[in-house]
mmCIF file of C-alpha atoms in Angstrom:
data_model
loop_
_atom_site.group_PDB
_atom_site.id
_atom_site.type_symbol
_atom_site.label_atom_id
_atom_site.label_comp_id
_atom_site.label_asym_id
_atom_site.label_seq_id
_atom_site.Cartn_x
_atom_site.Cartn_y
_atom_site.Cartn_z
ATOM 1 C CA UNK A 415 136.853 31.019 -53.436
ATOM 2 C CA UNK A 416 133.808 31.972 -51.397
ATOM 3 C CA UNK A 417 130.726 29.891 -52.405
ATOM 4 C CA UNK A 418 128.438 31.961 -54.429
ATOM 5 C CA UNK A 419 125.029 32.595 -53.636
ATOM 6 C CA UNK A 420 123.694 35.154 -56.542
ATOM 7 C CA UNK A 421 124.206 37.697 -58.693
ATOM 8 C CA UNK A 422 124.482 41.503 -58.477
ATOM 9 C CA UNK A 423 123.514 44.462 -61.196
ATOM 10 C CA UNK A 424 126.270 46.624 -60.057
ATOM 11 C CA UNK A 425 126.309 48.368 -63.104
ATOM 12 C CA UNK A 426 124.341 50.574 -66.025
ATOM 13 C CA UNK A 427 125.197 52.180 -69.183
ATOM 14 C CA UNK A 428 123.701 53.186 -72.453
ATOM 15 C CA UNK A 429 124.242 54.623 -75.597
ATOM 16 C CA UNK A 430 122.412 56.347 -78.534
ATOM 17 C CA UNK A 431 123.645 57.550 -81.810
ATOM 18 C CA UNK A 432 123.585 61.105 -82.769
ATOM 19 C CA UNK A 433 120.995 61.678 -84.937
ATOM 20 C CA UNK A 434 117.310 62.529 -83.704
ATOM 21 C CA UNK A 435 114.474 61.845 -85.874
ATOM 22 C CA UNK A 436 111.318 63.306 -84.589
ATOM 23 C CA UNK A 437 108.284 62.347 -85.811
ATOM 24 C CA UNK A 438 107.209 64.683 -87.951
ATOM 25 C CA UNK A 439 109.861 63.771 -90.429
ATOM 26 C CA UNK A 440 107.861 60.111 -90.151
ATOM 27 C CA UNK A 441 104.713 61.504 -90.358
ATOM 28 C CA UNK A 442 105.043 64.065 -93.439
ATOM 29 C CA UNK A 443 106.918 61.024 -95.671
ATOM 30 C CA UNK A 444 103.798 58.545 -94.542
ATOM 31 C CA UNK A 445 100.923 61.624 -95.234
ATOM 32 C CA UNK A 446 100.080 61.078 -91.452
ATOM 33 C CA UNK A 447 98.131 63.465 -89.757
ATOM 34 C CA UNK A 448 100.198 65.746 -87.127
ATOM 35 C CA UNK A 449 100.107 63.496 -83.598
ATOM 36 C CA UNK A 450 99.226 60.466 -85.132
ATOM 37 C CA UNK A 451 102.410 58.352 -84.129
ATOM 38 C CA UNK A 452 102.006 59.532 -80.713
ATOM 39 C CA UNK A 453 98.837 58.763 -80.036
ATOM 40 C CA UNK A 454 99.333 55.201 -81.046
ATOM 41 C CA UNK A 455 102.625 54.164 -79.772
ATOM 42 C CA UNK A 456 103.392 56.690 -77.119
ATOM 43 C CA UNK A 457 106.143 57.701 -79.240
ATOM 44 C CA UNK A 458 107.596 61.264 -79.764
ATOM 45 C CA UNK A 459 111.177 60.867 -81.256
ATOM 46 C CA UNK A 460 114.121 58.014 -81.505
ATOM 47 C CA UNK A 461 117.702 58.232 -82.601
ATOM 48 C CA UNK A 462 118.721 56.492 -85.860
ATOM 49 C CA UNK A 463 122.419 55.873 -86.528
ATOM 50 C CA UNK A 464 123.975 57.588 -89.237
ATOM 51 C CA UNK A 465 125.950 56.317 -92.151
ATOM 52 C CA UNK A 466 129.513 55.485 -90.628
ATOM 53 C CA UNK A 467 127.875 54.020 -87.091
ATOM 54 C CA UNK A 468 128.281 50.215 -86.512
ATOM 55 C CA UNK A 469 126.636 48.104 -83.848
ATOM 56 C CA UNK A 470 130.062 47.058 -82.325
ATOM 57 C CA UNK A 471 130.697 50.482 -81.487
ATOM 58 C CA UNK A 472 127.255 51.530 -80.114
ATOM 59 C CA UNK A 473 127.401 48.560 -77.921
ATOM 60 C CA UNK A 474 130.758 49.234 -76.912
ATOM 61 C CA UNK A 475 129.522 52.539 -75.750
ATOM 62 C CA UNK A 476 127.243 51.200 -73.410
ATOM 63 C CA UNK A 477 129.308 48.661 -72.001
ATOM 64 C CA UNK A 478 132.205 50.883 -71.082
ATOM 65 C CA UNK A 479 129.430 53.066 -69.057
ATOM 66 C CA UNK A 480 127.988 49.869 -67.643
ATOM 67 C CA UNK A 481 132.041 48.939 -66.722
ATOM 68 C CA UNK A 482 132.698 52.608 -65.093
ATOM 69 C CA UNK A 483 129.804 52.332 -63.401
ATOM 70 C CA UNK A 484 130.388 49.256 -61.710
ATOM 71 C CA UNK A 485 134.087 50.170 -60.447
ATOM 72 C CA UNK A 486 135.155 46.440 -61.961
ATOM 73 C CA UNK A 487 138.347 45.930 -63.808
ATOM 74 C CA UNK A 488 138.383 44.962 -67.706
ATOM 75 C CA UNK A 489 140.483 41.952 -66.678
ATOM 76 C CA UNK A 490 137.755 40.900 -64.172
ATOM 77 C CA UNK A 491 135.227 40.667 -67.282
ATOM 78 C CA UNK A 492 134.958 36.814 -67.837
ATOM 79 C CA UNK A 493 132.122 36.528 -70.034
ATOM 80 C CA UNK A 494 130.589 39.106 -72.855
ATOM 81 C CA UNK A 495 127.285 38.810 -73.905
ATOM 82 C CA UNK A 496 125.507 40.459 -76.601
ATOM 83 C CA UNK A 497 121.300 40.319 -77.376
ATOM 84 C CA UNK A 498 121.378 41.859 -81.105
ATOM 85 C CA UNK A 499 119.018 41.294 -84.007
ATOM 86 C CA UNK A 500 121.235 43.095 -86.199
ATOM 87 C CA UNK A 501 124.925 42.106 -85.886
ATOM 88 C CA UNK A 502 127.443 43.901 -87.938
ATOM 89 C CA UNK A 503 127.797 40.516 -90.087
ATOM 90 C CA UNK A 504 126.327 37.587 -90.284
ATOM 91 C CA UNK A 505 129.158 35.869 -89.569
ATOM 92 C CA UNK A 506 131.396 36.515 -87.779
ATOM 93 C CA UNK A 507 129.689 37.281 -84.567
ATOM 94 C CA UNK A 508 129.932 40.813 -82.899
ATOM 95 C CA UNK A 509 130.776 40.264 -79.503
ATOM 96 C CA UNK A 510 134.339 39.213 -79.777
ATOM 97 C CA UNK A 511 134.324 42.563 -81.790
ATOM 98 C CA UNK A 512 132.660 44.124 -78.905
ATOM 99 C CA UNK A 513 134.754 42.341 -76.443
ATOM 100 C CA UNK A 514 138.061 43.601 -78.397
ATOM 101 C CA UNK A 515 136.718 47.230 -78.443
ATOM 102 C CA UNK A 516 136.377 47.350 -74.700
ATOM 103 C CA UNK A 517 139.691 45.904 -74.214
ATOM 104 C CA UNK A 518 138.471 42.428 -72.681
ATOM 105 C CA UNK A 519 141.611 40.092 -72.840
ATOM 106 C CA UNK A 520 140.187 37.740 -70.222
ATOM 107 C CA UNK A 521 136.479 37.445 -71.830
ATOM 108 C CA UNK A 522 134.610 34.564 -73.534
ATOM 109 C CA UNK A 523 132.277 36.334 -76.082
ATOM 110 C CA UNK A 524 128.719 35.681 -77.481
ATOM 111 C CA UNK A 525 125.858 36.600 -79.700
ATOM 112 C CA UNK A 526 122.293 35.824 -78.475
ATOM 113 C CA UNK A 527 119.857 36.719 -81.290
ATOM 114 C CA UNK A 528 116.653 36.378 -79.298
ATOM 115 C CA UNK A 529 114.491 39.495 -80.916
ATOM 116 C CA UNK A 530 112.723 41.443 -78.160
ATOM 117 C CA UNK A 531 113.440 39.036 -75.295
ATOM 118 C CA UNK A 532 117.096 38.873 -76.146
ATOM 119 C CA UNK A 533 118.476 40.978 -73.307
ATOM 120 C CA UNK A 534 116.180 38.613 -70.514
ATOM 121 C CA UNK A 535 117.640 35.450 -71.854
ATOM 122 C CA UNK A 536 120.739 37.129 -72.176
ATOM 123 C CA UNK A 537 120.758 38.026 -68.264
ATOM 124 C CA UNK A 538 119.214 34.651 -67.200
ATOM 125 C CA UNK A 539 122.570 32.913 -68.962
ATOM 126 C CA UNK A 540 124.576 35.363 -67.395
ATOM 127 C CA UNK A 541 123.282 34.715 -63.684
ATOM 128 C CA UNK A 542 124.085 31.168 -64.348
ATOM 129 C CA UNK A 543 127.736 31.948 -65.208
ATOM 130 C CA UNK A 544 127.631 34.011 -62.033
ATOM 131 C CA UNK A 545 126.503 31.811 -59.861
ATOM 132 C CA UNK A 546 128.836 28.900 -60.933
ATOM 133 C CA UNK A 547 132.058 30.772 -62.002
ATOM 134 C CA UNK A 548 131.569 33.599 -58.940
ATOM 135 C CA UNK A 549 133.183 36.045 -61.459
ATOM 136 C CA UNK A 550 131.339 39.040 -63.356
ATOM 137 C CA UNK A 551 129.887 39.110 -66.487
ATOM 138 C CA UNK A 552 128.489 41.707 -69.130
ATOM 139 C CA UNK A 553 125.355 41.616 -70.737
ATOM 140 C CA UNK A 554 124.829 44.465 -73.706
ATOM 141 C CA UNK A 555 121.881 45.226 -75.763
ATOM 142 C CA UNK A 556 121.923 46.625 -79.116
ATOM 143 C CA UNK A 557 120.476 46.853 -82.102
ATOM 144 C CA UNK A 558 120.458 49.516 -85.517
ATOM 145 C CA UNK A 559 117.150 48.449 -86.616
ATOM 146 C CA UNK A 560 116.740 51.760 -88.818
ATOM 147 C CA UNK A 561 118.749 50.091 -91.315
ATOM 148 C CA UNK A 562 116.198 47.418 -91.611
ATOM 149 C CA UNK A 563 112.846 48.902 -91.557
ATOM 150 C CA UNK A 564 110.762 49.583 -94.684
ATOM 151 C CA UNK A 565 110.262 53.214 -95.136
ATOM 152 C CA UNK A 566 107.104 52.058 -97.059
ATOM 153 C CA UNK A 567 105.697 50.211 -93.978
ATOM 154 C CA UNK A 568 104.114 52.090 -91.474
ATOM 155 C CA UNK A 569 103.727 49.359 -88.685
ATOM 156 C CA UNK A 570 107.631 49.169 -88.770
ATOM 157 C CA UNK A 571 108.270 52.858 -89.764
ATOM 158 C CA UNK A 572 106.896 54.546 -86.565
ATOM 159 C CA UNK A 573 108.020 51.891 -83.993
ATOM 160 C CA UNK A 574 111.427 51.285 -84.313
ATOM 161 C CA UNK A 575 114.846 52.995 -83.142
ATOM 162 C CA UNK A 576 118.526 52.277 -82.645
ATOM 163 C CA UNK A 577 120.187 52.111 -78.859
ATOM 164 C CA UNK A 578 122.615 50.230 -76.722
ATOM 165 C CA UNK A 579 121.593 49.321 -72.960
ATOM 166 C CA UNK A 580 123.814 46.975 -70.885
ATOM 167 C CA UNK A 581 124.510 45.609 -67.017
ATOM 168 C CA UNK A 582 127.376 44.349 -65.525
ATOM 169 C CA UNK A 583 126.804 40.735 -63.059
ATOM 170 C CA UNK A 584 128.647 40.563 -60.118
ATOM 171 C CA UNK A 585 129.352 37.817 -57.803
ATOM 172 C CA UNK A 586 127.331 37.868 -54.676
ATOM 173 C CA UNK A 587 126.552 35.886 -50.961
ATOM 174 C CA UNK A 588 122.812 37.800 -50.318
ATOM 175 C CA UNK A 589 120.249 35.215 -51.266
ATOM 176 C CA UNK A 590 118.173 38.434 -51.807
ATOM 177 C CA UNK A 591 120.350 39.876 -54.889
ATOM 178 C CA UNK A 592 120.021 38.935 -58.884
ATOM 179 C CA UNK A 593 117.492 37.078 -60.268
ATOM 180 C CA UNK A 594 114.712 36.139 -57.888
ATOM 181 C CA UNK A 595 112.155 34.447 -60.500
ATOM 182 C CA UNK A 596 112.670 34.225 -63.990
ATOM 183 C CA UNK A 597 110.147 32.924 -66.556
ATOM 184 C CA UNK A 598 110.765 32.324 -70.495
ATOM 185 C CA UNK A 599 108.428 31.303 -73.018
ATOM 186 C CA UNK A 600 107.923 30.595 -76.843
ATOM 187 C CA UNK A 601 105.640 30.535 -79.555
ATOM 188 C CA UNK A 602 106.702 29.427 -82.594
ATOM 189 C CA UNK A 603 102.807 29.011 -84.378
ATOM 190 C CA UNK A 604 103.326 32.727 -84.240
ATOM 191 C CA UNK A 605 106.762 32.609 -85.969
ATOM 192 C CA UNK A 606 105.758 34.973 -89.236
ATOM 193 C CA UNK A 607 103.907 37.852 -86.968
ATOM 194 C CA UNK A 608 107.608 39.589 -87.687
ATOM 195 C CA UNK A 609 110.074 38.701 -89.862
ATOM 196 C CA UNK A 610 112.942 39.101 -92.455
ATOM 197 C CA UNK A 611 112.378 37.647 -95.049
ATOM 198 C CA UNK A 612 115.682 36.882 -96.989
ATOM 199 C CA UNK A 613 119.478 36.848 -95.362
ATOM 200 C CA UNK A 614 118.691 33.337 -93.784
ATOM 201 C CA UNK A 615 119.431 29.709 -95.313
ATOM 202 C CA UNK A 616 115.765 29.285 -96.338
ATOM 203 C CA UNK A 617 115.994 32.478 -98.513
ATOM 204 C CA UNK A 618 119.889 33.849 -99.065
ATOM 205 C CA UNK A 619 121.263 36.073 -100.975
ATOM 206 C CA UNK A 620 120.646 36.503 -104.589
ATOM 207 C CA UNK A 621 121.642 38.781 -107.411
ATOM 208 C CA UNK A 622 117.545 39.186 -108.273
ATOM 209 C CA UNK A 623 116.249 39.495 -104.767
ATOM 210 C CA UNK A 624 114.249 42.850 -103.974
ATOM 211 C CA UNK A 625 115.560 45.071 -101.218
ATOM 212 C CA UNK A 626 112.189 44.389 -99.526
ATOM 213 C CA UNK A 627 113.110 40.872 -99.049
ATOM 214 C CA UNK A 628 115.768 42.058 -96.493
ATOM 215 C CA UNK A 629 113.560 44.781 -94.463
ATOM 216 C CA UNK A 630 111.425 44.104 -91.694
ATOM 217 C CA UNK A 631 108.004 43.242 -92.136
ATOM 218 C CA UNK A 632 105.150 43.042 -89.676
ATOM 219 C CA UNK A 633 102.325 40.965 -90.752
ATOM 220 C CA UNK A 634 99.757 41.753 -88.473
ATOM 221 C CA UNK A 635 99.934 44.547 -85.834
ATOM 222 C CA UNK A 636 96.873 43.719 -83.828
ATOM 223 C CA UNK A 637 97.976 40.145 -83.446
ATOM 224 C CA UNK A 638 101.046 41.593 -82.259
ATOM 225 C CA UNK A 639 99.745 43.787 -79.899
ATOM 226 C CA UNK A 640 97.423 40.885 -78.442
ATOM 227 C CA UNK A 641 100.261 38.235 -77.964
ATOM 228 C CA UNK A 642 102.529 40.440 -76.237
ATOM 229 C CA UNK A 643 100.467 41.536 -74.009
ATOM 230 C CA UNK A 644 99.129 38.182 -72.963
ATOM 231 C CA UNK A 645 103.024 36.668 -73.011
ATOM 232 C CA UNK A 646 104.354 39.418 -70.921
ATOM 233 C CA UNK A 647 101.462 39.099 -68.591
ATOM 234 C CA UNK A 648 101.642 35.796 -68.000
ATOM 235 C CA UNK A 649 105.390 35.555 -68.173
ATOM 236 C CA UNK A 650 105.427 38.034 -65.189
ATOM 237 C CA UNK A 651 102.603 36.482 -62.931
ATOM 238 C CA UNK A 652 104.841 32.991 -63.573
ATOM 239 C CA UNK A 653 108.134 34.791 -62.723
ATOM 240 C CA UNK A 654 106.851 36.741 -59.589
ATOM 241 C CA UNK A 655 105.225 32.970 -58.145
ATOM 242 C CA UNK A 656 108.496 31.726 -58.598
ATOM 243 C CA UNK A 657 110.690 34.080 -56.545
ATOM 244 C CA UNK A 658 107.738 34.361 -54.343
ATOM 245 C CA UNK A 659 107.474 37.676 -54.456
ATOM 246 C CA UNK A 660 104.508 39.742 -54.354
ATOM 247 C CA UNK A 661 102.798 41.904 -56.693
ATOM 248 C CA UNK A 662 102.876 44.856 -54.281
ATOM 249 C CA UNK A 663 106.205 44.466 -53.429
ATOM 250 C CA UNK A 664 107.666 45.360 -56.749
ATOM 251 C CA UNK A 665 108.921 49.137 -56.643
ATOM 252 C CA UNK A 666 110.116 49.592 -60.373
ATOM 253 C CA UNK A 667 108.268 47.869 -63.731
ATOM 254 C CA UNK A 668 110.746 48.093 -66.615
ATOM 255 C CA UNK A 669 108.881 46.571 -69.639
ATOM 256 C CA UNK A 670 110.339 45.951 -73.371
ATOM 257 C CA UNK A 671 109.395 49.460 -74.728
ATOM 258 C CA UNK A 672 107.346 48.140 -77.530
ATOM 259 C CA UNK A 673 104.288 50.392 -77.532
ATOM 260 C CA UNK A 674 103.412 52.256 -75.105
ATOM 261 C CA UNK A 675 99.628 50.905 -75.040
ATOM 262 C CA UNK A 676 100.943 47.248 -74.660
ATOM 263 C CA UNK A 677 103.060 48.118 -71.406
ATOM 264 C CA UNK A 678 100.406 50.276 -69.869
ATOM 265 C CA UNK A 679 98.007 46.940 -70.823
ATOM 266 C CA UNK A 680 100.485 44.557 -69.099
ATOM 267 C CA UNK A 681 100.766 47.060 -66.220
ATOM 268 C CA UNK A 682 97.206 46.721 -65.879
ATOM 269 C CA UNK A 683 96.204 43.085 -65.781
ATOM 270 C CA UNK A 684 98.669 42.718 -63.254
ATOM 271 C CA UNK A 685 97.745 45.559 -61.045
ATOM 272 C CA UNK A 686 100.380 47.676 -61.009
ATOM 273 C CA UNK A 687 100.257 51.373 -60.075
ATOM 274 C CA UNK A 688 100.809 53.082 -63.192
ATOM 275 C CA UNK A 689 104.004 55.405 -61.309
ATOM 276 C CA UNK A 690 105.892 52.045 -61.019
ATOM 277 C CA UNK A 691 106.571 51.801 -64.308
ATOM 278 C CA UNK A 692 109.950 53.149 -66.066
ATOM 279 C CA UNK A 693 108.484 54.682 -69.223
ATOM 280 C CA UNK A 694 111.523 55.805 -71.360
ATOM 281 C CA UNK A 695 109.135 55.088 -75.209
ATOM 282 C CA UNK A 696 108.776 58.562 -76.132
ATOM 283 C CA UNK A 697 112.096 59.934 -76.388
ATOM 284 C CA UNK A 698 113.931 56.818 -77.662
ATOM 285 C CA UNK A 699 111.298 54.466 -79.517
ATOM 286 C CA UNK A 700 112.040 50.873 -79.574
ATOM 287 C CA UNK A 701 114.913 49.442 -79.815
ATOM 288 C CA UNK A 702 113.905 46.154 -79.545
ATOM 289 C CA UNK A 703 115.748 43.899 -76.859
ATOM 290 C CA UNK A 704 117.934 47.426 -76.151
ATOM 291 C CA UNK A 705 114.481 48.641 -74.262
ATOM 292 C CA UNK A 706 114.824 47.364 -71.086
ATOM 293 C CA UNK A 707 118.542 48.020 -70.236
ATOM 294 C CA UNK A 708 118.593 51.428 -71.697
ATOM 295 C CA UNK A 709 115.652 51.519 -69.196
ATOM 296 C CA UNK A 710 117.722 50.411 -66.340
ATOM 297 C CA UNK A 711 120.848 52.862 -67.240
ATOM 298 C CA UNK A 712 117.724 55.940 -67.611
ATOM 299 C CA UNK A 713 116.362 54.952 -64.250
ATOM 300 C CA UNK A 714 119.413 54.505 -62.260
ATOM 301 C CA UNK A 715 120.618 57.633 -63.626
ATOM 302 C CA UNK A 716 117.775 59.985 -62.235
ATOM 303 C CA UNK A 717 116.926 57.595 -59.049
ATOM 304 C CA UNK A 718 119.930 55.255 -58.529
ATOM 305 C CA UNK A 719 118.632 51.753 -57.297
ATOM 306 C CA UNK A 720 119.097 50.667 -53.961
ATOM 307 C CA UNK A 721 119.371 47.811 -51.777
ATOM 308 C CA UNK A 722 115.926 46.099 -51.078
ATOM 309 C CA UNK A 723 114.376 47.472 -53.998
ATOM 310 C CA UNK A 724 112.870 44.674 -56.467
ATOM 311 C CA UNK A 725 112.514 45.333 -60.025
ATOM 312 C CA UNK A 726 110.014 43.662 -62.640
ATOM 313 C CA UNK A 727 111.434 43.491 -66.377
ATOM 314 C CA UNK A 728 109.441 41.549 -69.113
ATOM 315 C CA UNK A 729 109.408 41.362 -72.818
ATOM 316 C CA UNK A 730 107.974 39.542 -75.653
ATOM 317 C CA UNK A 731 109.144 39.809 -79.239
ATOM 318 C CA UNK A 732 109.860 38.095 -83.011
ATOM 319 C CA UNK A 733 109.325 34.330 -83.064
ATOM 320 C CA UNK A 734 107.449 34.758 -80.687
ATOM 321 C CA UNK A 735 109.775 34.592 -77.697
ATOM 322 C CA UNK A 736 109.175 36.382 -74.098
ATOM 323 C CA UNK A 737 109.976 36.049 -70.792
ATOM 324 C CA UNK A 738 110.002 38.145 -67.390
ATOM 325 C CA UNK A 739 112.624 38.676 -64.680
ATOM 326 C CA UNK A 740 112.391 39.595 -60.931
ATOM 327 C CA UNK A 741 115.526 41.356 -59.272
ATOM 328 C CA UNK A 742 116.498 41.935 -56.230
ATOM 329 C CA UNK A 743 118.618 45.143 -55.566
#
């Protein structure tokens, strides 16, 4: 085998379940004024799965597009991996179930619960694998998170969606392909900004426990708002000095879509033009670590990537975790 050098996105896909919720519907059960979601979040509509949808299948969706569109085999798959926050069980995982939809004999399969972020760690791991195994690897995003927000709640209520984004890793010899600079960070003193409550082993499952227990809460938006922006700045400044690449030489920014007012934020402290980035928010929401590659599978569909290009993706979510990643085309 030829000694591997990097990585390769060679392929995109995405998925979305068939219902569209615009916000109106949000806004009339909430008694918020007309516009008032948009303004805010840069939202406009999402897609919320419906009652017979599962997470295995959405993702399994995505990852036969992100297959097709790579021109690799199934049997060439060697390792499945799969950023969710809301697994079909909590045990077992969904990515052998994922795996076994897409017909991967030959894969290894994996959940990575890592909120937000999960689809950047999720793609760092993968590299690795790439890089030492020289043999291709998928990488899904998805999440249902409809099923877990508080209708009650309107910090939760308006923000988030339900979508499947995922890339296929392919061996490679250019030194200038895959990840360039990668940065991840943590804050766990921030741990409670957004949480579930109950379903863990500090809190399971009782025969008294309200159903709010088990819905998303967040605890304070404007904290939120302020430590994602300053994680995914400084994530992406960190990752950029460590591939050596330059500000200016970035062509696409592909942020978590989170808010649109904390990506254009981001955008701005590190000064880039605001037509670099891939804004996909108002027609799909946030689907939380789904963002960025139904991003990539978006962009690539109305201007494919190509070689010498280099892409920007950060994201910062629950825990806190975040992270940035710089790719080479």
């Amino acid at each position: 085998m030829r000694r591997v050098r990097s990585s390769h996105l060679a392929g995109f896909g995405h998925s979305v379940p068939g219902r569209c919720v615009e916000n109106a519907e949000i806004e009339a059960r909430l008694a918020l004024e007309p516009g008032w979601i948009e303004r805010r979040t840069g939202i406009r509509r999402r897609y919320w799965a419906g009652p017979d949808d599962t997470l295995s299948a959405l993702a399994a969706k995505a990852g036969e597009a992100a297959i097709g569109n790579a021109g690799v085999a199934h049997a060439d798959i060697a390792l499945t991996l799969l950023a969710t926050s809301t697994p079909d069980h909590l045990l077992p995982p969904s990515a052998p179930l994922l795996a076994h939809h897409l017909g991967l004999a030959n894969s290894g399969a994996v959940d990575l619960a890592g909120a937000c972020s999960g689809f950047l760690y999720a793609l760092t791991l993968a590299d690795g694998f790439v890089r030492t195994q020289g043999r291709p690897v998928l990488v899904v995003a998805a999440n249902i998170l409809s099923r877990r927000i508080n209708p009650a709640e309107r910090s939760s209520s308006v923000l988030f969606a339900d979508a499947a984004g995922a890339v296929v890793l392919m061996p490679s010899l250019d030194d200038d392909t895959g990840l360039l600079g990668v940065d991840l960070a943590s804050d766990g003193s921030r741990y409670n900004l957004i949480t579930i409550p109950a379903g863990g082993s500090t809190r399971p499952f009782t025969a008294d426990m309200v159903v709010d227990d088990c819905l998303m809460t967040m605890r304070d938006g404007r904290e939120m708002f302020t430590q994602a922006v300053r994680l995914m700045s400084d994530c992406a400044r960190r990752a950029l000095n460590h591939g050596d690449v330059d500000i200016m030489d970035v062509h696409r920014f592909i942020p978590h879509q989170a808010n649109a007012r904390i990506f254009d934020a981001v955008s701005s402290n590190l000064g880039l033009a605001p037509e670099k980035t891939v804004r996909t928010i108002e027609a799909y929401g946030n689907s939380s670590s789904a963002t960025i590659p139904l991003s990539l599978s978006l962009a690539h569909q109305v201007s494919p990537f190509i070689a010498g290009e280099k892409l920007l993706l950060t994201a910062a979510g629950a825990g806190l975790t975040g992270g940035a990643c710089v790719i080479g085309m």
